Coordinates of C-alpha atoms in Angstrom, one line a residue:
M1465 CA 129.6 61.3 190.2
P1466 CA 129.8 65.1 190.8
T1467 CA 128.9 66.5 194.2
Y1468 CA 127.0 69.5 194.9
V1469 CA 126.4 71.5 198.2
A1470 CA 122.9 73.1 198.2
L1471 CA 122.5 75.9 200.8
L1472 CA 118.8 76.2 201.4
N1473 CA 116.6 78.9 203.0
W1474 CA 112.9 78.3 203.9
T1475 CA 110.4 80.6 202.3
D1476 CA 107.6 82.0 204.2
Q1477 CA 105.6 78.9 203.2
G1478 CA 108.4 76.7 204.4
V1479 CA 108.6 78.2 207.7
R1480 CA 104.8 77.9 208.3
N1481 CA 105.2 74.1 207.3
Y1482 CA 108.2 73.6 209.5
K1483 CA 106.6 70.5 211.3
D1484 CA 106.8 68.7 207.9
T1485 CA 110.4 69.4 207.1
A1486 CA 111.7 65.9 207.8
K1487 CA 109.0 64.4 205.6
R1488 CA 109.8 66.9 202.9
S1489 CA 113.5 66.0 203.1
E1490 CA 112.6 62.4 202.5
A1491 CA 110.3 63.2 199.5
F1492 CA 113.2 65.3 198.1
G1493 CA 115.4 62.4 198.4
A1494 CA 113.0 60.0 196.6
A1495 CA 112.4 62.7 193.8
V1496 CA 116.2 63.0 193.4
E1497 CA 116.7 59.3 192.9
K1498 CA 114.2 59.2 190.3
L1499 CA 116.3 61.6 188.4
G1500 CA 119.3 59.5 188.8
A1501 CA 120.9 61.6 191.6
K1502 CA 121.3 60.9 195.3
V1503 CA 120.9 62.9 198.5
L1504 CA 124.1 62.0 200.6
S1505 CA 123.1 64.0 203.5
I1506 CA 121.0 66.8 204.7
Y1507 CA 121.4 69.0 207.7
W1508 CA 119.3 71.5 209.4
T1509 CA 121.6 74.5 210.4
V1510 CA 121.6 77.5 212.5
G1511 CA 122.9 80.7 210.8
P1512 CA 122.5 82.3 207.5
Y1513 CA 121.1 79.0 205.9
D1514 CA 118.3 76.9 207.2
L1515 CA 119.4 73.6 205.7
V1516 CA 122.4 72.2 203.8
A1517 CA 122.1 69.3 201.4
I1518 CA 125.0 67.3 199.8
V1519 CA 123.9 65.8 196.5
E1520 CA 125.4 63.6 193.9
A1521 CA 124.3 63.9 190.4
P1522 CA 125.6 62.6 187.1
D1523 CA 125.9 66.1 185.7
D1524 CA 124.9 69.8 186.2
E1525 CA 121.6 69.4 184.3
T1526 CA 120.4 66.7 186.7
A1527 CA 121.5 68.4 189.7
T1528 CA 119.8 71.7 188.5
A1529 CA 116.5 69.8 187.7
A1530 CA 116.5 68.3 191.1
L1531 CA 116.8 71.6 192.7
L1532 CA 114.2 73.3 190.5
Q1533 CA 111.9 70.5 191.4
L1534 CA 112.5 71.2 195.1
G1535 CA 112.2 75.0 194.8
G1536 CA 109.0 74.5 192.6
V1537 CA 107.3 73.1 195.7
G1538 CA 107.5 76.6 197.2
N1539 CA 109.3 75.7 200.7
I1540 CA 112.9 76.7 200.0
R1541 CA 115.2 78.9 197.9
S1542 CA 118.6 77.4 197.1
T1543 CA 122.2 78.4 196.2
T1544 CA 124.0 75.4 194.9
L1545 CA 127.8 75.0 194.7
R1546 CA 129.6 72.4 192.7
A1547 CA 132.0 70.7 195.0
F1548 CA 135.3 68.9 194.1
G1549 CA 136.8 66.0 196.1
P1550 CA 140.5 65.4 196.6
E1551 CA 141.0 63.4 193.5
E1552 CA 139.1 65.7 191.2
M1553 CA 141.1 68.6 192.7
G1554 CA 144.3 66.7 191.9
R1555 CA 143.2 66.5 188.3
I1556 CA 142.3 70.1 188.2
I1557 CA 145.7 71.1 189.6
A1558 CA 147.5 68.8 187.2
K1559 CA 145.7 70.4 184.3
A1560 CA 146.4 74.0 185.5
A1561 CA 150.2 73.2 186.1
G1562 CA 150.3 71.9 182.3

């Protein structure tokens, strides 16, 4: 399944509700699973992003739907990156090399 790295920042609302962040991450995981995706890991970070989530989803549409649901609650804003593992990168290089 494709992997996505979501770089997350709290909104003002999210910061005000920081005490619920662990519960919110569990709810996000449950919501993602209902869509057929999976949260592999989530990290609270120091630096330009407040959290980083690693998500597997069957396709871009499912990953986008999951992150739209998350953002729609109003606690975070996200920047999402499609990530490629070693096997996928090998196939990409093989195609590029012709």
